[in-house]
Amino acid sequence: FQRKLCAFSPCGELFVCVNDAEILTIWETATNNVKQEFDVKLNLKTSCSSINWGTFQITSVENEGDNKEKQFILIGTKIGHIYVYDYSVGKLYNHFNGGHSCDVNDLSLHCETSSLFSCSSDKSVVIWDTISGKINQQWTADDEEIYSVSVIDSNNLLTGSTSIIWWNIKDKSVIKKFHCLEAPITILKVVNSLDISSGSYFLSASMGTPKISAWSLNEKNCQKAVASFVVNSEPQSIDGSQTFSKDNPLLLTAVTKTGNLVLFKHVLNGKTKNLTPEMTVEVVSKATKGNSEMAPSHVPIFSSKILHCAESCIIAYGDDDCPIFESVNIYDYPKKLTLARERKLQEKVYDFFVPKVKLCKKWKENSMTNGQSFIGASCNSPKRRKVVQMNATTESSSNDSDTTVNKVYQDNRLLNSSPTVKKKEKLSKKLERPKTPESDIEDIVISTDPSEVIDTLLRGIDEKNSSIINSVLKCDDSELIEAAVKNLPLPRLNIILLELYKRLKLQDKRYNSSLRHWLKEILSYHLPYLITHEDHKFVLNKVSELIDIRYITHTLSKMRLLRGLLQVHKRNTSSESSESSSSENDIEELVDS
């Protein structure tokens, strides 16, 4: 079993695809330009088995009740791990492990409960808390491999093996079992009727079966499909409207194994029907100059997305390593539409006119309790046409690899020009207690392993143990701090910066130097991430105020630049109509000073 590893974003503006070389590429569908590339094999040390988009609720630090939605890419792997990829900054945002032992076959997110549902070839279903990374529930859901999963609501779930099971999530009991053909259920999709009498339905597709079945989510109804959408070959992917009514029928598109797109329009009402496509779309290559006698050849379509306007859909066709995107009208259409396109080699075009994000080149994992872990990574700009596999043991300057088009990112490089951290032997050293009677710092052994340093810091924060936090932040080893900062978990940056802010505000001369060092490294390395996320605005304002009122002698020039960057960011966010050139002049004046 191997599904096509590609998906459109919910709005259809972006498209993610993993090719045979395990390169994850994000495309902008309007321009056909590459926005970003990520080497799955190199960075995750495994292969991708499933991919999807998910909307997470991100809680603002400034206002705890203020939740904002943010799009991420969900990556399931063949070793049972799940990664959450933040494409806006080109970094791994979170990592879930400890739930599955082999291929993660499908992923489904329920935003309202902050729950991620996953199924695997190990016959289990796992429900994850997307905020904490912990496992909420886990159970063996079938005697066979589970290929698909789809969440209905906070207490109902569908799983597909060679049969479909409707689950009560709360007590993990079976509500109903739907009898299907003895073939793996590769696709499940829930659709809701706005007419109260009709209720809810779901769609399913099986491996090797040339049809899409519709089922009623009604405990009393029969266990057979209420409608069949007949296609010419096995459906590879489907997309449809989330809701329908008598006045607005269900829109359903399916990409078949033969590379065609079919469109259905129908109002599900519980009556058994066999339906044929309203429209069929195919793409063929037309002859180029000098080859007028060459017969047209079929160009496969491999994915589609219905837009919110419900009048058109986007199709991806050609080669999955370099697809072509086109919008197709599904409001006023012929029975069969053939798109003749020139036969040409499509080359990747990289977008150089938008702010660039950084790409992970290597990663180091910081294991946490309950199977949770976070990822920190070295980064590289996606300017090259090929993903270069950098040897982790090779020392090189980061000036070229960290270059970005965005001005804020470019000037941030001035703070990040230190050489690559050399590998250190994993020896332990003991921090000396300051010779003051009022000392509140315990004799705690801090390892020279950056992962263990971060683990100790987060443990102190979770336990609200000031002695542990102070012991870690008192460390003033430049190389150790720099390496540790690169491995900081992105979801915890807010709380770590707040801890630094509180201690710097006290102006404790015993370890002010080390606190400034930690703050400088965090802002130098993670500023691109912090300024692109609105939920970090509160802590950035606090840090900016602190820099304004403190005269920091040892790193004055660098902190001046940081202050300037933060001020530029605050002005830009408050007035989006301001000219970009004025921000650049502000930066230049700060550097000259």
Coordinates of C-alpha atoms in Angstrom, one line a residue:
F1 CA 0.0 0.0 0.0
Q2 CA 1.4 3.4 -1.1
R3 CA -0.6 6.5 -1.5
K4 CA 0.4 9.6 -3.5
L5 CA 2.3 11.9 -1.0
C6 CA 0.8 15.3 -2.0
A7 CA -1.9 17.7 -0.8
F8 CA -3.3 21.1 -1.5
S9 CA -3.5 23.6 1.4
P10 CA -7.1 24.3 2.5
C11 CA -7.2 27.6 0.6
G12 CA -5.6 26.0 -2.5
E13 CA -2.8 28.6 -2.6
L14 CA 0.0 26.1 -1.7
F15 CA 0.7 22.6 -2.8
V16 CA 3.1 20.1 -0.9
C17 CA 4.5 17.0 -2.6
V18 CA 7.1 14.4 -1.6
N19 CA 8.9 12.9 -4.6
D20 CA 10.7 9.6 -4.9
A21 CA 13.9 11.1 -3.7
E22 CA 12.1 12.1 -0.4
I23 CA 12.3 15.8 -1.1
L24 CA 9.3 17.7 0.3
T25 CA 8.6 20.6 -2.0
I26 CA 6.1 23.4 -1.3
W27 CA 4.7 25.2 -4.4
E28 CA 2.8 28.4 -4.9
T29 CA -0.1 27.4 -7.2
A30 CA -0.8 30.9 -8.6
T31 CA 2.8 31.3 -10.0
N32 CA 4.0 27.7 -10.2
N33 CA 7.1 28.8 -8.2
V34 CA 8.9 26.7 -5.5
K35 CA 8.5 28.3 -2.1
Q36 CA 10.5 25.8 -0.1
E37 CA 12.3 22.4 -0.2
F38 CA 13.0 20.1 2.7
D39 CA 15.0 16.8 2.5
V40 CA 12.9 14.3 4.5
K41 CA 15.5 11.5 4.3
L42 CA 18.4 13.7 5.4
N43 CA 16.7 15.5 8.2
L44 CA 14.4 12.9 9.6
K45 CA 16.5 9.8 8.9
T46 CA 13.4 8.0 7.6
S47 CA 10.9 8.0 4.7
C48 CA 7.5 9.7 4.5
S49 CA 4.4 7.5 4.6
S50 CA 1.6 10.1 4.7
I51 CA 1.2 13.8 4.4
N52 CA -1.6 16.3 5.2
W53 CA -2.3 19.9 6.1
G54 CA -3.6 20.8 9.6
T55 CA -4.9 23.8 11.4
F56 CA -3.6 24.3 14.9
Q57 CA -4.9 26.6 17.6
I58 CA -2.0 28.8 18.8
T59 CA -2.6 30.5 22.2
S60 CA -1.4 34.0 22.6
V61 CA 0.9 34.6 25.5
E62 CA -0.4 38.2 25.9
N63 CA -4.0 37.1 26.1
E64 CA -4.4 33.5 27.2
G65 CA -8.0 33.4 25.9
D66 CA -6.9 34.7 22.5
N67 CA -6.5 31.6 20.2
K68 CA -5.3 32.0 16.6
E69 CA -5.4 29.4 13.8
K70 CA -2.2 28.5 12.0
Q71 CA -1.6 26.1 9.1
F72 CA 1.1 23.4 9.4
I73 CA 2.1 20.4 7.4
L74 CA 1.7 17.0 9.1
I75 CA 4.3 14.3 8.1
G76 CA 3.8 10.7 9.0
T77 CA 6.8 8.4 8.7
K78 CA 7.6 4.7 8.2
I79 CA 9.1 4.4 11.7
G80 CA 5.8 5.5 13.4
H81 CA 6.9 9.1 14.2
I82 CA 4.8 12.2 13.3
Y83 CA 6.3 15.6 12.6
V84 CA 4.6 19.0 12.4
Y85 CA 6.4 21.2 9.9
D86 CA 6.0 25.0 10.1
Y87 CA 6.5 26.1 6.5
S88 CA 6.3 29.8 7.4
V89 CA 9.8 29.5 9.0
G90 CA 11.0 26.3 7.4
K91 CA 11.5 24.4 10.7
L92 CA 10.0 21.4 12.5
Y93 CA 7.5 22.8 15.0
N94 CA 6.8 19.6 16.9
H95 CA 7.4 15.8 17.0
F96 CA 5.1 13.1 18.2
N97 CA 6.5 9.6 18.9
G98 CA 5.9 6.6 21.2
G99 CA 2.5 5.8 19.7
H100 CA 3.1 3.7 16.6
S101 CA 5.8 1.1 15.7
C102 CA 5.6 1.2 11.9
D103 CA 4.0 3.1 9.0
V104 CA 1.7 6.0 9.8
N105 CA -0.9 5.6 7.1
D106 CA -3.2 8.5 7.6
L107 CA -3.7 11.7 9.8
S108 CA -6.8 13.6 10.7
L109 CA -6.9 16.8 12.8
H110 CA -9.8 18.1 14.9
C111 CA -9.0 21.7 15.6
E112 CA -11.7 22.4 18.2
T113 CA -10.3 19.8 20.7
S114 CA -6.6 20.3 19.6
S115 CA -6.5 16.6 18.8
L116 CA -4.5 14.8 16.1
F117 CA -5.8 11.3 15.1
S118 CA -3.4 8.8 13.5
C119 CA -3.6 5.3 12.2
S120 CA -0.9 2.8 11.4
S121 CA -0.1 -0.6 9.9
D122 CA 0.5 -1.7 13.5
K123 CA -3.4 -1.9 13.7
S124 CA -3.6 0.9 16.3
V125 CA -5.3 4.4 16.5
V126 CA -3.6 7.1 18.6
I127 CA -5.2 10.4 19.6
W128 CA -2.5 13.1 20.4
D129 CA -2.8 16.4 22.2
T130 CA -1.3 18.9 19.7
I131 CA -0.4 21.4 22.4
S132 CA 1.4 19.2 24.9
G133 CA 2.4 16.4 22.5
K134 CA 1.1 13.8 24.9
I135 CA -1.0 10.7 24.0
N136 CA -4.6 11.2 25.0
Q137 CA -5.9 7.8 23.9
Q138 CA -4.5 4.7 22.2
W139 CA -6.0 1.4 21.3
T140 CA -5.9 -1.5 18.9
A141 CA -8.7 -0.7 16.6
D142 CA -8.7 -3.7 14.2
D143 CA -7.3 -7.2 13.5
E144 CA -5.9 -5.8 10.2
E145 CA -3.8 -2.9 9.1
I146 CA -5.6 0.4 9.3
Y147 CA -5.2 2.5 6.2
S148 CA -7.4 5.6 6.8
V149 CA -8.9 7.6 9.6
S150 CA -11.4 10.6 9.6
V151 CA -12.7 12.4 12.6
I152 CA -16.4 13.3 12.6
D153 CA -16.7 15.4 15.7
S154 CA -15.3 15.5 19.3
N155 CA -16.7 12.0 20.1
N156 CA -17.0 10.2 16.8
L157 CA -14.3 8.7 14.6
L158 CA -14.1 6.6 11.4
T159 CA -11.3 4.1 10.7
G160 CA -10.8 2.0 7.5
S161 CA -9.1 -1.3 7.1
T162 CA -10.9 -3.8 4.8
S163 CA -14.1 -2.6 6.6
I164 CA -15.1 0.7 8.1
I165 CA -15.8 1.1 11.8
W166 CA -17.6 4.0 13.4
W167 CA -16.2 4.6 16.9
N168 CA -17.3 6.3 20.1
I169 CA -14.1 8.0 21.1
K170 CA -15.0 8.5 24.8
D171 CA -15.3 4.8 25.7
K172 CA -13.6 3.4 22.5
S173 CA -16.7 1.3 21.7
V174 CA -17.9 0.4 18.2
I175 CA -21.1 2.2 17.2
K176 CA -21.4 0.5 13.8
K177 CA -19.5 -1.5 11.3
F178 CA -20.0 -1.0 7.6
H179 CA -19.5 -4.0 5.3
C180 CA -17.3 -3.3 2.2
L181 CA -15.5 -5.2 -0.4
E182 CA -12.4 -7.1 0.9
A183 CA -10.0 -4.3 -0.2
P184 CA -8.1 -1.7 1.8
I185 CA -10.1 1.4 2.5
T186 CA -7.6 4.1 1.4
I187 CA -9.9 7.2 1.6
L188 CA -12.4 8.4 4.1
K189 CA -14.1 11.9 4.0
V190 CA -17.0 13.2 6.1
V191 CA -19.7 15.5 4.5
N192 CA -22.6 17.1 6.4
S193 CA -26.1 18.0 5.1
L194 CA -27.5 21.3 6.1
D195 CA -31.0 19.8 5.9
I196 CA -31.8 18.4 9.3
S197 CA -33.7 15.4 7.8
S198 CA -30.8 14.2 5.8
G199 CA -28.1 14.1 8.5
S200 CA -24.4 13.4 7.9
Y201 CA -22.7 11.1 5.4
F202 CA -19.2 10.0 4.6
L203 CA -17.4 9.0 1.4
S204 CA -15.0 6.1 1.0
A205 CA -12.7 4.7 -1.7
S206 CA -11.0 1.3 -1.8
M207 CA -7.8 0.0 -3.5
G208 CA -8.5 -1.5 -6.9
T209 CA -12.2 -0.5 -6.9
P210 CA -13.5 1.9 -9.6
K211 CA -16.1 3.7 -7.5
I212 CA -16.6 6.0 -4.5
S213 CA -19.2 5.0 -2.0
A214 CA -21.4 7.2 0.1
W215 CA -22.6 6.0 3.5
S216 CA -25.2 7.4 6.0
L217 CA -24.0 8.2 9.5
N218 CA -27.2 6.8 11.1
E219 CA -27.2 4.0 13.6
K220 CA -30.5 2.7 12.4
N221 CA -29.9 2.7 8.7
C222 CA -28.6 -0.4 6.8
Q223 CA -25.0 -1.1 6.7
K224 CA -24.8 -0.7 2.9
A225 CA -23.8 2.3 0.8
V226 CA -26.6 4.7 -0.1
A227 CA -24.9 5.9 -3.3
S228 CA -22.0 4.9 -5.6
F229 CA -20.1 7.4 -7.7
V230 CA -18.8 5.3 -10.6
V231 CA -15.4 6.2 -12.1
N232 CA -13.3 4.6 -14.9
S233 CA -10.5 3.4 -12.5
E234 CA -9.4 3.4 -8.9
P235 CA -9.6 6.8 -7.2
Q236 CA -6.2 8.1 -6.1
S237 CA -7.5 11.2 -4.3
I238 CA -10.9 12.9 -3.7
D239 CA -12.0 16.4 -2.7
G240 CA -15.4 17.7 -2.0
S241 CA -17.5 20.4 -0.4
Q242 CA -17.8 20.0 3.4
T243 CA -21.6 20.7 3.4
F244 CA -24.5 20.4 1.0
S245 CA -28.2 21.0 0.8
K246 CA -31.1 20.6 -1.6
D247 CA -30.3 24.0 -3.2
N248 CA -26.5 23.4 -3.1
P249 CA -25.6 19.8 -4.1
L250 CA -22.5 18.1 -3.0
L251 CA -19.5 18.8 -5.3
L252 CA -17.1 15.9 -5.5
T253 CA -13.9 15.7 -7.6
A254 CA -11.8 12.5 -7.9
V255 CA -8.5 11.9 -9.6
T256 CA -8.3 8.4 -11.0
K257 CA -5.4 6.0 -11.4
T258 CA -5.5 6.6 -15.2
G259 CA -4.8 10.3 -14.6
N260 CA -8.2 11.8 -15.3
L261 CA -10.3 14.2 -13.2
V262 CA -14.0 13.5 -12.8
L263 CA -16.7 15.8 -11.3
F264 CA -19.9 14.8 -9.5
K265 CA -22.8 16.9 -8.3
H266 CA -25.5 15.2 -6.2
V267 CA -27.8 15.7 -3.2
L268 CA -27.4 12.7 -0.9
N269 CA -30.8 11.8 0.5
G270 CA -30.5 8.2 1.7
K271 CA -31.8 6.7 -1.5
T272 CA -29.5 4.1 -3.2
K273 CA -28.2 5.4 -6.6
N274 CA -25.4 4.7 -9.0
L275 CA -24.1 8.0 -10.4
T276 CA -21.9 8.8 -13.4
P277 CA -19.6 11.8 -13.7
E278 CA -21.1 15.2 -14.7
M279 CA -17.7 16.1 -16.2
T280 CA -14.4 14.4 -17.1
V281 CA -11.1 16.3 -17.6
E282 CA -8.0 15.1 -19.2
V283 CA -4.7 16.7 -20.2
V284 CA -2.8 15.9 -23.4
S285 CA 0.4 17.2 -24.9
K286 CA 0.0 18.9 -28.2
A287 CA 2.7 18.8 -30.9
T288 CA 5.4 21.5 -30.8
K289 CA 7.0 23.2 -33.8
G290 CA 9.0 20.9 -35.9
N291 CA 7.1 17.8 -34.6
S292 CA 3.6 18.4 -36.0
E293 CA 3.2 14.8 -36.9
M294 CA 3.8 13.6 -33.3
A295 CA 0.6 12.1 -31.8
P296 CA -0.7 13.7 -28.6
S297 CA 0.2 11.9 -25.4
H298 CA -1.7 11.6 -22.2
V299 CA -0.4 13.9 -19.3
P300 CA -1.6 12.5 -15.9
I301 CA -3.5 14.6 -13.4
F302 CA -2.6 13.6 -9.9
S303 CA -4.3 16.0 -7.5
S304 CA -7.2 18.5 -7.3
K305 CA -8.7 21.0 -5.0
I306 CA -12.2 22.6 -5.1
L307 CA -11.9 26.3 -4.3
H308 CA -14.2 28.0 -1.7
C309 CA -16.1 29.8 -4.5
A310 CA -17.3 26.4 -5.7
E311 CA -17.0 27.6 -9.3
S312 CA -13.5 26.3 -10.1
C313 CA -10.9 23.8 -8.9
I314 CA -7.2 23.6 -9.2
I315 CA -5.5 20.6 -10.8
A316 CA -1.9 19.5 -10.5
Y317 CA -0.7 17.5 -13.6
G318 CA 2.6 16.4 -15.2
D319 CA 5.5 15.2 -13.1
D320 CA 5.1 15.2 -9.3
D321 CA 8.8 16.4 -9.1
C322 CA 7.8 19.5 -11.1
P323 CA 4.0 19.8 -11.4
I324 CA 2.0 22.3 -13.4
F325 CA -1.1 24.0 -11.8
E326 CA -4.2 25.1 -13.6
S327 CA -7.7 26.3 -12.6
V328 CA -10.6 24.5 -14.2
N329 CA -14.1 26.0 -14.4
I330 CA -16.6 23.6 -12.8
Y331 CA -19.6 25.9 -12.8
D332 CA -20.3 26.1 -16.6
Y333 CA -18.6 23.0 -18.1
P334 CA -18.8 20.5 -21.0
K335 CA -19.4 16.8 -20.5
K336 CA -15.8 16.2 -21.4
L337 CA -13.0 18.7 -21.3
T338 CA -9.6 18.0 -23.0
L339 CA -6.8 20.4 -22.2
A340 CA -4.1 20.4 -24.9
R341 CA -0.8 21.7 -23.6
E342 CA 2.6 22.1 -25.3
R343 CA 5.1 19.3 -24.8
K344 CA 7.9 20.9 -22.9
L345 CA 10.3 20.2 -20.0
Q346 CA 8.9 22.1 -17.0
E347 CA 11.8 23.5 -14.9
K348 CA 11.5 24.5 -11.3
V349 CA 11.2 28.3 -10.8
Y350 CA 12.2 29.6 -7.4
D351 CA 10.5 32.6 -6.0
F352 CA 13.1 35.3 -5.2
F353 CA 10.7 38.2 -4.6
V354 CA 9.2 37.2 -1.3
P355 CA 10.7 36.8 2.2
K356 CA 12.6 33.6 2.3
V357 CA 12.4 31.1 5.0
K358 CA 15.2 28.9 6.3
L359 CA 15.5 25.2 5.6
C360 CA 16.6 22.5 8.0
K361 CA 19.9 20.9 7.1
K362 CA 20.4 18.8 10.1
W363 CA 18.6 18.2 13.4
K364 CA 19.1 17.2 16.9
E365 CA 16.3 15.8 19.0
N366 CA 15.7 16.8 22.6
S367 CA 13.6 13.9 24.1
M368 CA 10.9 14.8 26.6
T369 CA 8.6 12.9 28.9
N370 CA 5.5 11.0 27.6
G371 CA 7.1 10.2 24.3
Q372 CA 7.2 13.9 23.3
S373 CA 10.2 15.6 21.7
F374 CA 10.9 18.8 19.9
I375 CA 13.3 19.5 17.0
G376 CA 15.8 22.2 16.6
A377 CA 17.7 22.5 13.3
S378 CA 20.4 24.3 11.4
C379 CA 19.0 26.2 8.5
N380 CA 19.6 27.0 4.9
S381 CA 18.0 29.3 2.4
P382 CA 16.1 27.6 -0.5
K383 CA 17.9 29.4 -3.3
R384 CA 19.7 26.5 -4.9
R385 CA 17.8 24.4 -7.4
K386 CA 19.0 21.2 -5.8
V387 CA 19.0 20.3 -2.1
V388 CA 22.6 20.0 -1.0
Q389 CA 23.2 17.3 1.6
M390 CA 25.7 18.8 4.0
N391 CA 27.9 16.6 6.0
A392 CA 27.2 17.3 9.7
T393 CA 30.8 16.9 10.6
T394 CA 32.1 19.5 8.1
E395 CA 32.8 22.9 9.5
S396 CA 31.8 25.8 7.3
S397 CA 30.8 29.4 7.5
S398 CA 27.1 30.0 7.8
N399 CA 27.1 33.4 6.0
D400 CA 26.1 31.9 2.6
S401 CA 23.6 29.4 3.9
D402 CA 21.8 31.8 6.1
T403 CA 21.2 34.4 3.4
T404 CA 17.6 35.4 2.9
V405 CA 15.8 38.0 0.8
N406 CA 13.8 39.5 3.6
K407 CA 15.6 42.6 4.9
V408 CA 15.0 41.7 8.5
Y409 CA 16.5 38.3 8.0
Q410 CA 19.5 39.7 6.1
D411 CA 20.4 42.2 8.9
N412 CA 19.9 39.5 11.5
R413 CA 22.9 37.7 10.0
L414 CA 25.1 40.5 11.6
L415 CA 24.2 38.9 14.9
N416 CA 24.8 35.4 13.8
S417 CA 28.3 35.5 12.3
S418 CA 30.1 33.3 14.8
P419 CA 31.7 30.1 13.4
T420 CA 30.0 26.7 13.5
V421 CA 30.0 25.1 17.0
K422 CA 32.7 22.4 17.2
K423 CA 31.8 19.1 18.6
K424 CA 32.6 18.8 22.3
E425 CA 33.2 15.7 24.3
K426 CA 30.2 14.9 26.6
L427 CA 31.9 15.7 29.9
S428 CA 30.1 17.2 32.9
K429 CA 31.2 20.3 34.7
K430 CA 30.0 21.7 38.0
L431 CA 28.9 25.3 38.3
E432 CA 30.5 27.0 41.4
R433 CA 28.1 28.5 43.9
P434 CA 28.6 32.3 44.1
K435 CA 30.3 33.2 47.4
T436 CA 27.4 35.2 48.7
P437 CA 25.2 34.2 51.7
E438 CA 22.0 35.1 49.9
S439 CA 22.6 32.8 47.0
D440 CA 19.6 30.8 45.8
I441 CA 21.5 28.7 43.3
E442 CA 22.0 25.1 44.1
D443 CA 25.1 23.1 43.2
I444 CA 23.6 21.5 40.0
V445 CA 25.7 19.6 37.5
I446 CA 25.2 21.0 34.0
S447 CA 26.3 18.8 31.1
T448 CA 28.1 20.1 28.1
D449 CA 25.6 18.2 25.9
P450 CA 23.2 21.0 24.5
S451 CA 20.2 18.6 24.5
E452 CA 20.7 17.8 28.2
V453 CA 21.1 21.6 29.0
I454 CA 17.7 22.3 27.3
D455 CA 16.2 19.3 29.0
T456 CA 17.3 20.6 32.4
L457 CA 16.1 24.1 31.7
L458 CA 12.6 23.0 30.6
R459 CA 12.4 20.7 33.6
G460 CA 13.1 23.7 35.9
I461 CA 10.4 25.7 34.1
D462 CA 7.9 22.9 34.3
E463 CA 8.6 22.4 38.0
K464 CA 8.8 26.2 38.6
N465 CA 12.1 25.5 40.3
S466 CA 14.1 28.8 40.2
S467 CA 17.3 27.1 41.4
I468 CA 17.4 24.8 38.4
I469 CA 16.5 27.7 36.0
N470 CA 19.2 30.0 37.5
S471 CA 21.8 27.3 37.4
V472 CA 21.3 26.8 33.6
L473 CA 21.0 30.4 32.8
K474 CA 24.2 31.2 34.9
C475 CA 26.2 29.2 32.4
D476 CA 28.3 31.6 30.2
D477 CA 30.0 29.1 27.9
S478 CA 29.6 30.7 24.5
E479 CA 29.8 27.5 22.4
L480 CA 27.4 25.6 24.7
I481 CA 24.8 28.4 24.7
E482 CA 25.0 28.8 21.0
A483 CA 24.5 25.0 20.4
A484 CA 21.7 24.8 23.0
V485 CA 19.8 27.8 21.6
K486 CA 19.7 26.1 18.2
N487 CA 17.9 23.1 19.8
L488 CA 15.3 25.2 21.7
P489 CA 11.7 23.9 21.1
L490 CA 9.9 26.6 19.2
P491 CA 6.6 26.3 21.2
R492 CA 8.6 27.1 24.4
L493 CA 10.4 30.2 23.2
N494 CA 7.8 32.5 24.8
I495 CA 8.2 31.1 28.3
I496 CA 12.0 30.9 28.1
L497 CA 12.2 34.6 27.0
L498 CA 9.9 35.6 29.8
E499 CA 12.2 33.8 32.3
L500 CA 15.2 35.7 30.9
Y501 CA 13.2 39.0 31.0
K502 CA 12.2 38.6 34.7
R503 CA 15.8 37.9 35.7
L504 CA 17.3 40.7 33.6
K505 CA 14.8 43.2 35.0
L506 CA 16.1 42.4 38.6
Q507 CA 19.6 43.6 37.5
D508 CA 21.3 40.9 39.5
K509 CA 25.0 41.5 38.8
R510 CA 26.0 37.9 39.8
Y511 CA 25.0 36.5 36.4
N512 CA 23.8 39.4 34.3
S513 CA 26.5 38.7 31.7
S514 CA 25.3 35.2 31.1
L515 CA 21.6 36.3 30.9
R516 CA 22.5 38.8 28.2
H517 CA 24.4 36.1 26.4
W518 CA 21.4 33.8 26.4
L519 CA 19.1 36.6 25.3
K520 CA 21.4 37.7 22.5
E521 CA 21.8 34.2 21.1
I522 CA 18.0 33.5 21.2
L523 CA 17.1 36.7 19.4
S524 CA 20.0 36.3 16.9
Y525 CA 19.0 32.7 15.9
H526 CA 15.2 32.7 16.4
L527 CA 14.2 36.4 15.5
P528 CA 12.9 35.4 12.0
Y529 CA 10.5 32.9 13.7
L530 CA 9.5 35.3 16.5
I531 CA 8.7 38.3 14.3
T532 CA 6.6 36.2 11.9
H533 CA 4.3 34.9 14.6
E534 CA 1.8 37.4 16.1
D535 CA 1.5 35.4 19.4
H536 CA 5.1 36.4 20.2
K537 CA 4.3 40.1 20.1
F538 CA 3.9 40.5 23.8
V539 CA 7.2 39.0 24.9
L540 CA 9.0 40.9 22.1
N541 CA 7.6 44.2 23.3
K542 CA 8.7 43.4 26.8
V543 CA 12.3 42.6 25.6
S544 CA 12.3 45.7 23.5
E545 CA 11.3 47.8 26.5
L546 CA 14.0 46.2 28.6
I547 CA 16.7 47.0 26.0
D548 CA 15.4 50.6 25.8
I549 CA 15.9 51.2 29.6
R550 CA 19.1 49.2 30.1
Y551 CA 22.6 50.4 29.2
I552 CA 24.3 47.1 28.4
T553 CA 28.0 47.6 28.0
H554 CA 29.5 44.3 26.9
T555 CA 27.3 43.8 23.8
L556 CA 26.1 47.4 23.2
S557 CA 26.5 47.4 19.4
K558 CA 24.7 44.1 18.9
M559 CA 21.9 45.0 21.3
R560 CA 21.4 48.3 19.6
L561 CA 20.9 46.5 16.4
L562 CA 18.4 44.1 18.0
R563 CA 16.5 47.1 19.4
G564 CA 16.4 48.6 16.0
L565 CA 15.1 45.4 14.4
L566 CA 12.4 45.1 17.0
Q567 CA 11.4 48.8 16.5
V568 CA 11.2 48.3 12.8
H569 CA 9.1 45.3 13.2
K570 CA 6.7 47.1 15.6
R571 CA 6.4 50.0 13.1
N572 CA 5.7 47.7 10.2
T573 CA 3.0 45.7 12.0
S574 CA 1.3 48.9 13.2
S575 CA 1.3 50.5 9.7
E576 CA 1.2 48.0 6.8
S577 CA 1.0 50.8 4.3
S578 CA 4.4 52.2 5.1
E579 CA 7.0 51.9 2.4
S580 CA 9.6 49.1 2.6
S581 CA 12.4 51.5 1.7
S582 CA 11.9 53.4 5.0
S583 CA 12.5 50.3 7.0
E584 CA 15.7 49.6 5.1
N585 CA 17.0 53.1 5.8
D586 CA 16.3 52.7 9.5
I587 CA 18.4 49.5 9.5
E588 CA 21.2 51.2 7.6
E589 CA 21.2 54.1 10.1
L590 CA 21.5 51.7 13.0
V591 CA 24.4 49.9 11.5
D592 CA 26.2 53.1 10.7
S593 CA 25.8 54.2 14.3

